[in-house]
Amino acid sequence: NAGVTQTPKFQVLKTGQSMTLQCAQDMNHEYMSWYRQDPGMGLRLIHYSVGAGITDQGEVPNGYNVSRSTTEDFPLRLLSAAPSQTSVYFCASTPEWRQGWPTDTQYFGPGTRLTVL
Amino acid sequence: KNEVEQSPQNLTAQEGEFITINCSYSVGISALHWLQQHPGGGIVSLFMLSSGKKKHGRLIATINIQEKHSSLHITASHPRDSAVYICAVIQGAQKLVFGQGTRLTINP
């Protein structure tokens, strides 16, 4: 199993550009989530999904869109990139969840380091 | 005041020492996660606790719901344990909050 994969590993954008961060898992997990990690802030939840066709907002959803058309894929879209979105982005999946939260081991992707100029 | 406080923020120890990292939280929770972030940035989930104690190899995690406190212990520490350890709590059905992490360095 590849586990959770993310692409790209690094990306530089100009303010106003759009892009999609890709995330895929091959463990048949229903629950997938996106986090951003900023120095001094810790990890923060952006969006999550509990199955194909079902997504919901986390703590910091503004400026990001998600969709879940298949169990395997959970892309994160930046509609109009801003310097405040410079961060490291992690995707994660888990086999068990309850009331919208992971209740078992989370499997993290390797991260995408995004810089917005 | 952060909802999740970890202590210490930084910890340096010698190989073989017993390590304790603490996590305190201010509101009732339904579960607590311990994560390990390697120097290269990768994150590994270590434990998920809702009560009691869990053990995996040299790692032990405990939680005291009444005192709103969890500890992560490492026995016979090794340089490969050097990482940032992160505590995260699920506050009822409303919020997932991460601590800012404890940076652990184990010297040979």
PDB file of C-alpha atoms in Angstrom:
ATOM      1  CA  ASN A   1       0.000   0.000   0.000  1.00  0.00           C
ATOM      2  CA  ALA A   2       1.211   3.493  -0.808  1.00  0.00           C
ATOM      3  CA  GLY A   3      -0.749   4.907   2.154  1.00  0.00           C
ATOM      4  CA  VAL A   4      -1.522   8.619   1.780  1.00  0.00           C
ATOM      5  CA  THR A   5       0.148  10.418  -1.108  1.00  0.00           C
ATOM      6  CA  GLN A   6       0.278  14.141  -1.779  1.00  0.00           C
ATOM      7  CA  THR A   7       1.386  16.108  -4.796  1.00  0.00           C
ATOM      8  CA  PRO A   8       3.194  18.359  -5.360  1.00  0.00           C
ATOM      9  CA  LYS A   9       5.830  18.347  -2.604  1.00  0.00           C
ATOM     10  CA  PHE A  10       6.700  22.002  -3.187  1.00  0.00           C
ATOM     11  CA  GLN A  11       4.872  24.805  -4.971  1.00  0.00           C
ATOM     12  CA  VAL A  12       5.422  28.524  -5.435  1.00  0.00           C
ATOM     13  CA  LEU A  13       2.470  30.654  -6.510  1.00  0.00           C
ATOM     14  CA  LYS A  14       1.899  34.308  -7.185  1.00  0.00           C
ATOM     15  CA  THR A  15      -0.867  36.147  -5.394  1.00  0.00           C
ATOM     16  CA  GLY A  16      -4.170  35.548  -7.157  1.00  0.00           C
ATOM     17  CA  GLN A  17      -3.207  32.305  -8.845  1.00  0.00           C
ATOM     18  CA  SER A  18      -5.260  29.185  -8.266  1.00  0.00           C
ATOM     19  CA  MET A  19      -4.097  25.632  -7.816  1.00  0.00           C
ATOM     20  CA  THR A  20      -5.129  22.227  -6.538  1.00  0.00           C
ATOM     21  CA  LEU A  21      -3.235  20.180  -3.991  1.00  0.00           C
ATOM     22  CA  GLN A  22      -3.788  16.506  -4.622  1.00  0.00           C
ATOM     23  CA  CYS A  23      -4.320  13.854  -1.951  1.00  0.00           C
ATOM     24  CA  ALA A  24      -5.005  10.166  -2.439  1.00  0.00           C
ATOM     25  CA  GLN A  25      -5.191   7.129  -0.159  1.00  0.00           C
ATOM     26  CA  ASP A  26      -5.405   3.451  -0.999  1.00  0.00           C
ATOM     27  CA  MET A  27      -6.604   2.156   2.377  1.00  0.00           C
ATOM     28  CA  ASN A  28     -10.342   2.548   1.684  1.00  0.00           C
ATOM     29  CA  HIS A  29     -10.703   5.037   4.547  1.00  0.00           C
ATOM     30  CA  GLU A  30     -13.935   6.973   4.677  1.00  0.00           C
ATOM     31  CA  TYR A  31     -12.533   9.872   6.702  1.00  0.00           C
ATOM     32  CA  MET A  32     -10.050  12.260   5.067  1.00  0.00           C
ATOM     33  CA  SER A  33      -8.905  15.677   6.168  1.00  0.00           C
ATOM     34  CA  TRP A  34      -6.676  18.622   5.260  1.00  0.00           C
ATOM     35  CA  TYR A  35      -4.519  20.509   7.757  1.00  0.00           C
ATOM     36  CA  ARG A  36      -2.197  23.443   7.507  1.00  0.00           C
ATOM     37  CA  GLN A  37       0.844  23.866   9.728  1.00  0.00           C
ATOM     38  CA  ASP A  38       2.294  27.275  10.445  1.00  0.00           C
ATOM     39  CA  PRO A  39       5.196  28.177  12.759  1.00  0.00           C
ATOM     40  CA  GLY A  40       3.921  28.939  16.254  1.00  0.00           C
ATOM     41  CA  MET A  41       0.333  27.942  15.344  1.00  0.00           C
ATOM     42  CA  GLY A  42       0.395  24.173  15.332  1.00  0.00           C
ATOM     43  CA  LEU A  43      -1.749  22.144  12.981  1.00  0.00           C
ATOM     44  CA  ARG A  44      -5.178  23.490  12.074  1.00  0.00           C
ATOM     45  CA  LEU A  45      -8.003  21.645  10.349  1.00  0.00           C
ATOM     46  CA  ILE A  46      -9.124  23.176   7.037  1.00  0.00           C
ATOM     47  CA  HIS A  47     -11.768  20.778   5.691  1.00  0.00           C
ATOM     48  CA  TYR A  48     -12.701  17.179   6.195  1.00  0.00           C
ATOM     49  CA  SER A  49     -14.809  14.491   4.540  1.00  0.00           C
ATOM     50  CA  VAL A  50     -16.539  11.435   5.965  1.00  0.00           C
ATOM     51  CA  GLY A  51     -17.174   9.782   2.607  1.00  0.00           C
ATOM     52  CA  ALA A  52     -17.674  10.343  -1.093  1.00  0.00           C
ATOM     53  CA  GLY A  53     -19.915  13.339  -1.655  1.00  0.00           C
ATOM     54  CA  ILE A  54     -19.724  14.530   1.971  1.00  0.00           C
ATOM     55  CA  THR A  55     -17.461  17.372   3.065  1.00  0.00           C
ATOM     56  CA  ASP A  56     -17.485  19.856   5.908  1.00  0.00           C
ATOM     57  CA  GLN A  57     -15.518  22.838   7.148  1.00  0.00           C
ATOM     58  CA  GLY A  58     -12.881  22.757   9.821  1.00  0.00           C
ATOM     59  CA  GLU A  59     -11.333  25.578  11.805  1.00  0.00           C
ATOM     60  CA  VAL A  60      -9.824  27.609   8.919  1.00  0.00           C
ATOM     61  CA  PRO A  61     -11.812  26.938   5.700  1.00  0.00           C
ATOM     62  CA  ASN A  62     -11.784  30.412   4.127  1.00  0.00           C
ATOM     63  CA  GLY A  63     -10.022  30.552   0.773  1.00  0.00           C
ATOM     64  CA  TYR A  64     -10.120  26.791   0.269  1.00  0.00           C
ATOM     65  CA  ASN A  65     -12.534  24.445  -1.495  1.00  0.00           C
ATOM     66  CA  VAL A  66     -12.705  20.665  -1.366  1.00  0.00           C
ATOM     67  CA  SER A  67     -14.659  17.922  -3.065  1.00  0.00           C
ATOM     68  CA  ARG A  68     -14.824  14.154  -2.606  1.00  0.00           C
ATOM     69  CA  SER A  69     -16.005  12.375  -5.726  1.00  0.00           C
ATOM     70  CA  THR A  70     -14.322   9.078  -4.830  1.00  0.00           C
ATOM     71  CA  THR A  71     -13.246   7.374  -1.596  1.00  0.00           C
ATOM     72  CA  GLU A  72      -9.612   7.562  -2.692  1.00  0.00           C
ATOM     73  CA  ASP A  73      -9.185  11.233  -3.618  1.00  0.00           C
ATOM     74  CA  PHE A  74      -9.631  14.452  -1.639  1.00  0.00           C
ATOM     75  CA  PRO A  75      -8.208  17.470  -3.512  1.00  0.00           C
ATOM     76  CA  LEU A  76      -7.809  20.885  -1.886  1.00  0.00           C
ATOM     77  CA  ARG A  77      -8.318  23.914  -4.115  1.00  0.00           C
ATOM     78  CA  LEU A  78      -6.938  27.379  -3.520  1.00  0.00           C
ATOM     79  CA  LEU A  79      -9.202  29.676  -5.489  1.00  0.00           C
ATOM     80  CA  SER A  80      -7.118  32.872  -5.380  1.00  0.00           C
ATOM     81  CA  ALA A  81      -3.875  32.377  -3.495  1.00  0.00           C
ATOM     82  CA  ALA A  82      -2.834  34.908  -0.865  1.00  0.00           C
ATOM     83  CA  PRO A  83       0.469  35.269   1.024  1.00  0.00           C
ATOM     84  CA  SER A  84      -1.407  34.254   4.209  1.00  0.00           C
ATOM     85  CA  GLN A  85      -1.837  30.813   2.662  1.00  0.00           C
ATOM     86  CA  THR A  86       1.905  30.212   2.689  1.00  0.00           C
ATOM     87  CA  SER A  87       2.136  27.089   4.815  1.00  0.00           C
ATOM     88  CA  VAL A  88       2.800  23.378   4.883  1.00  0.00           C
ATOM     89  CA  TYR A  89      -0.320  21.379   4.015  1.00  0.00           C
ATOM     90  CA  PHE A  90      -0.949  17.859   5.254  1.00  0.00           C
ATOM     91  CA  CYS A  91      -3.634  15.450   4.149  1.00  0.00           C
ATOM     92  CA  ALA A  92      -4.656  12.611   6.455  1.00  0.00           C
ATOM     93  CA  SER A  93      -7.024   9.667   6.509  1.00  0.00           C
ATOM     94  CA  THR A  94      -8.374   7.432   9.233  1.00  0.00           C
ATOM     95  CA  PRO A  95     -10.407   4.219   9.238  1.00  0.00           C
ATOM     96  CA  GLU A  96     -12.724   5.240  12.080  1.00  0.00           C
ATOM     97  CA  TRP A  97     -14.516   8.408  12.947  1.00  0.00           C
ATOM     98  CA  ARG A  98     -17.402   9.567  15.093  1.00  0.00           C
ATOM     99  CA  GLN A  99     -19.390  12.772  14.999  1.00  0.00           C
ATOM    100  CA  GLY A 100     -17.020  14.176  12.389  1.00  0.00           C
ATOM    101  CA  TRP A 101     -13.758  13.476  14.206  1.00  0.00           C
ATOM    102  CA  PRO A 102     -11.037  10.843  13.852  1.00  0.00           C
ATOM    103  CA  THR A 103     -11.275   8.184  16.551  1.00  0.00           C
ATOM    104  CA  ASP A 104      -8.452   5.950  15.370  1.00  0.00           C
ATOM    105  CA  THR A 105      -4.918   6.217  14.043  1.00  0.00           C
ATOM    106  CA  GLN A 106      -4.541   8.966  11.475  1.00  0.00           C
ATOM    107  CA  TYR A 107      -2.329   8.327   8.459  1.00  0.00           C
ATOM    108  CA  PHE A 108      -0.639  11.476   7.201  1.00  0.00           C
ATOM    109  CA  GLY A 109       0.707  12.296   3.770  1.00  0.00           C
ATOM    110  CA  PRO A 110       4.245  13.706   3.403  1.00  0.00           C
ATOM    111  CA  GLY A 111       3.028  17.291   3.101  1.00  0.00           C
ATOM    112  CA  THR A 112       3.084  20.036   0.480  1.00  0.00           C
ATOM    113  CA  ARG A 113       5.138  23.155   1.159  1.00  0.00           C
ATOM    114  CA  LEU A 114       3.372  26.097  -0.470  1.00  0.00           C
ATOM    115  CA  THR A 115       4.782  29.588  -0.831  1.00  0.00           C
ATOM    116  CA  VAL A 116       2.610  32.432  -2.106  1.00  0.00           C
ATOM    117  CA  LEU A 117       4.511  35.507  -3.233  1.00  0.00           C
TER     118      LEU A 117
ATOM    119  CA  LYS B   1      -4.460  30.930  27.029  1.00  0.00           C
ATOM    120  CA  ASN B   2      -4.198  28.065  24.550  1.00  0.00           C
ATOM    121  CA  GLU B   3      -6.842  25.380  24.893  1.00  0.00           C
ATOM    122  CA  VAL B   4      -4.105  22.738  24.697  1.00  0.00           C
ATOM    123  CA  GLU B   5      -0.831  23.323  26.509  1.00  0.00           C
ATOM    124  CA  GLN B   6       2.198  21.110  26.139  1.00  0.00           C
ATOM    125  CA  SER B   7       5.220  21.062  28.393  1.00  0.00           C
ATOM    126  CA  PRO B   8       8.057  21.334  28.093  1.00  0.00           C
ATOM    127  CA  GLN B   9       8.311  23.168  24.778  1.00  0.00           C
ATOM    128  CA  ASN B  10      11.839  21.878  24.291  1.00  0.00           C
ATOM    129  CA  LEU B  11      13.564  18.930  25.920  1.00  0.00           C
ATOM    130  CA  THR B  12      17.113  17.704  25.506  1.00  0.00           C
ATOM    131  CA  ALA B  13      18.213  14.449  27.116  1.00  0.00           C
ATOM    132  CA  GLN B  14      20.882  11.803  26.931  1.00  0.00           C
ATOM    133  CA  GLU B  15      20.372   8.460  25.283  1.00  0.00           C
ATOM    134  CA  GLY B  16      18.798   5.976  27.672  1.00  0.00           C
ATOM    135  CA  GLU B  17      16.922   8.521  29.783  1.00  0.00           C
ATOM    136  CA  PHE B  18      13.233   8.184  30.640  1.00  0.00           C
ATOM    137  CA  ILE B  19      11.284  10.951  28.911  1.00  0.00           C
ATOM    138  CA  THR B  20       7.956  12.489  29.903  1.00  0.00           C
ATOM    139  CA  ILE B  21       6.008  14.972  27.776  1.00  0.00           C
ATOM    140  CA  ASN B  22       2.866  16.519  29.181  1.00  0.00           C
ATOM    141  CA  CYS B  23      -0.372  17.747  27.636  1.00  0.00           C
ATOM    142  CA  SER B  24      -3.018  19.693  29.533  1.00  0.00           C
ATOM    143  CA  TYR B  25      -6.324  20.891  28.170  1.00  0.00           C
ATOM    144  CA  SER B  26      -8.942  23.246  29.475  1.00  0.00           C
ATOM    145  CA  VAL B  27     -12.289  21.767  28.410  1.00  0.00           C
ATOM    146  CA  GLY B  28     -13.915  18.357  28.358  1.00  0.00           C
ATOM    147  CA  ILE B  29     -12.798  16.095  25.545  1.00  0.00           C
ATOM    148  CA  SER B  30     -13.942  12.894  23.911  1.00  0.00           C
ATOM    149  CA  ALA B  31     -10.490  11.728  22.757  1.00  0.00           C
ATOM    150  CA  LEU B  32      -6.844  12.711  22.624  1.00  0.00           C
ATOM    151  CA  HIS B  33      -4.243  11.959  19.964  1.00  0.00           C
ATOM    152  CA  TRP B  34      -0.458  11.881  20.253  1.00  0.00           C
ATOM    153  CA  LEU B  35       1.484  12.498  17.038  1.00  0.00           C
ATOM    154  CA  GLN B  36       5.178  12.416  16.191  1.00  0.00           C
ATOM    155  CA  GLN B  37       6.656  14.765  13.584  1.00  0.00           C
ATOM    156  CA  HIS B  38      10.048  13.719  12.277  1.00  0.00           C
ATOM    157  CA  PRO B  39      12.810  16.237  11.517  1.00  0.00           C
ATOM    158  CA  GLY B  40      12.026  15.784   7.813  1.00  0.00           C
ATOM    159  CA  GLY B  41       8.437  16.918   8.425  1.00  0.00           C
ATOM    160  CA  GLY B  42       6.551  13.632   8.186  1.00  0.00           C
ATOM    161  CA  ILE B  43       3.818  13.047  10.781  1.00  0.00           C
ATOM    162  CA  VAL B  44       3.039   9.702  12.381  1.00  0.00           C
ATOM    163  CA  SER B  45       0.068   9.012  14.618  1.00  0.00           C
ATOM    164  CA  LEU B  46       1.232   7.312  17.816  1.00  0.00           C
ATOM    165  CA  PHE B  47      -1.840   6.870  20.005  1.00  0.00           C
ATOM    166  CA  MET B  48      -5.499   7.711  20.321  1.00  0.00           C
ATOM    167  CA  LEU B  49      -6.776   7.685  23.917  1.00  0.00           C
ATOM    168  CA  SER B  50     -10.109   8.255  25.543  1.00  0.00           C
ATOM    169  CA  SER B  51      -9.213   6.755  28.928  1.00  0.00           C
ATOM    170  CA  GLY B  52      -6.503   4.865  30.781  1.00  0.00           C
ATOM    171  CA  LYS B  53      -3.209   3.896  29.252  1.00  0.00           C
ATOM    172  CA  LYS B  54      -1.783   2.540  26.001  1.00  0.00           C
ATOM    173  CA  LYS B  55       1.644   1.062  25.285  1.00  0.00           C
ATOM    174  CA  HIS B  56       3.468   0.497  22.021  1.00  0.00           C
ATOM    175  CA  GLY B  57       7.055  -0.639  22.243  1.00  0.00           C
ATOM    176  CA  ARG B  58       8.978   1.911  24.312  1.00  0.00           C
ATOM    177  CA  LEU B  59       6.152   4.448  24.175  1.00  0.00           C
ATOM    178  CA  ILE B  60       3.472   4.731  26.838  1.00  0.00           C
ATOM    179  CA  ALA B  61       0.584   7.193  26.808  1.00  0.00           C
ATOM    180  CA  THR B  62      -1.695   7.884  29.754  1.00  0.00           C
ATOM    181  CA  ILE B  63      -4.693  10.102  30.206  1.00  0.00           C
ATOM    182  CA  ASN B  64      -6.482  11.377  33.319  1.00  0.00           C
ATOM    183  CA  ILE B  65      -9.864  12.699  32.217  1.00  0.00           C
ATOM    184  CA  GLN B  66     -10.698  14.222  35.623  1.00  0.00           C
ATOM    185  CA  GLU B  67      -7.430  16.183  35.761  1.00  0.00           C
ATOM    186  CA  LYS B  68      -7.595  17.057  32.021  1.00  0.00           C
ATOM    187  CA  HIS B  69      -4.057  15.816  31.513  1.00  0.00           C
ATOM    188  CA  SER B  70      -2.189  13.324  29.376  1.00  0.00           C
ATOM    189  CA  SER B  71       1.429  12.205  29.385  1.00  0.00           C
ATOM    190  CA  LEU B  72       3.604  10.549  26.791  1.00  0.00           C
ATOM    191  CA  HIS B  73       6.519   8.545  28.174  1.00  0.00           C
ATOM    192  CA  ILE B  74       9.495   7.158  26.284  1.00  0.00           C
ATOM    193  CA  THR B  75      11.590   4.513  28.008  1.00  0.00           C
ATOM    194  CA  ALA B  76      15.239   3.896  27.120  1.00  0.00           C
ATOM    195  CA  SER B  77      15.279   6.910  24.799  1.00  0.00           C
ATOM    196  CA  HIS B  78      17.327   6.771  21.611  1.00  0.00           C
ATOM    197  CA  PRO B  79      18.542   9.469  19.199  1.00  0.00           C
ATOM    198  CA  ARG B  80      15.990   8.229  16.647  1.00  0.00           C
ATOM    199  CA  ASP B  81      13.255   9.382  19.068  1.00  0.00           C
ATOM    200  CA  SER B  82      14.304  12.968  18.358  1.00  0.00           C
ATOM    201  CA  ALA B  83      11.216  14.623  16.907  1.00  0.00           C
ATOM    202  CA  VAL B  84       8.414  17.017  17.713  1.00  0.00           C
ATOM    203  CA  TYR B  85       5.618  15.379  19.707  1.00  0.00           C
ATOM    204  CA  ILE B  86       2.160  16.860  19.256  1.00  0.00           C
ATOM    205  CA  CYS B  87      -0.939  16.417  21.377  1.00  0.00           C
ATOM    206  CA  ALA B  88      -4.392  16.949  19.828  1.00  0.00           C
ATOM    207  CA  VAL B  89      -7.769  16.872  21.566  1.00  0.00           C
ATOM    208  CA  ILE B  90     -11.273  16.368  20.261  1.00  0.00           C
ATOM    209  CA  GLN B  91     -13.519  18.675  22.236  1.00  0.00           C
ATOM    210  CA  GLY B  92     -16.865  16.926  22.323  1.00  0.00           C
ATOM    211  CA  ALA B  93     -18.342  17.042  18.829  1.00  0.00           C
ATOM    212  CA  GLN B  94     -17.162  20.534  18.059  1.00  0.00           C
ATOM    213  CA  LYS B  95     -13.496  21.013  17.642  1.00  0.00           C
ATOM    214  CA  LEU B  96     -10.129  19.384  17.016  1.00  0.00           C
ATOM    215  CA  VAL B  97      -7.372  21.392  18.697  1.00  0.00           C
ATOM    216  CA  PHE B  98      -3.651  20.768  18.434  1.00  0.00           C
ATOM    217  CA  GLY B  99      -0.959  21.705  20.904  1.00  0.00           C
ATOM    218  CA  GLN B 100       2.105  23.511  19.613  1.00  0.00           C
ATOM    219  CA  GLY B 101       4.342  20.524  20.146  1.00  0.00           C
ATOM    220  CA  THR B 102       7.321  19.514  22.265  1.00  0.00           C
ATOM    221  CA  ARG B 103      10.670  19.381  20.490  1.00  0.00           C
ATOM    222  CA  LEU B 104      12.650  16.422  21.847  1.00  0.00           C
ATOM    223  CA  THR B 105      16.364  15.973  21.194  1.00  0.00           C
ATOM    224  CA  ILE B 106      18.126  12.835  22.377  1.00  0.00           C
ATOM    225  CA  ASN B 107      21.908  13.053  22.339  1.00  0.00           C
ATOM    226  CA  PRO B 108      24.036   9.908  21.966  1.00  0.00           C
TER     227      PRO B 108
END
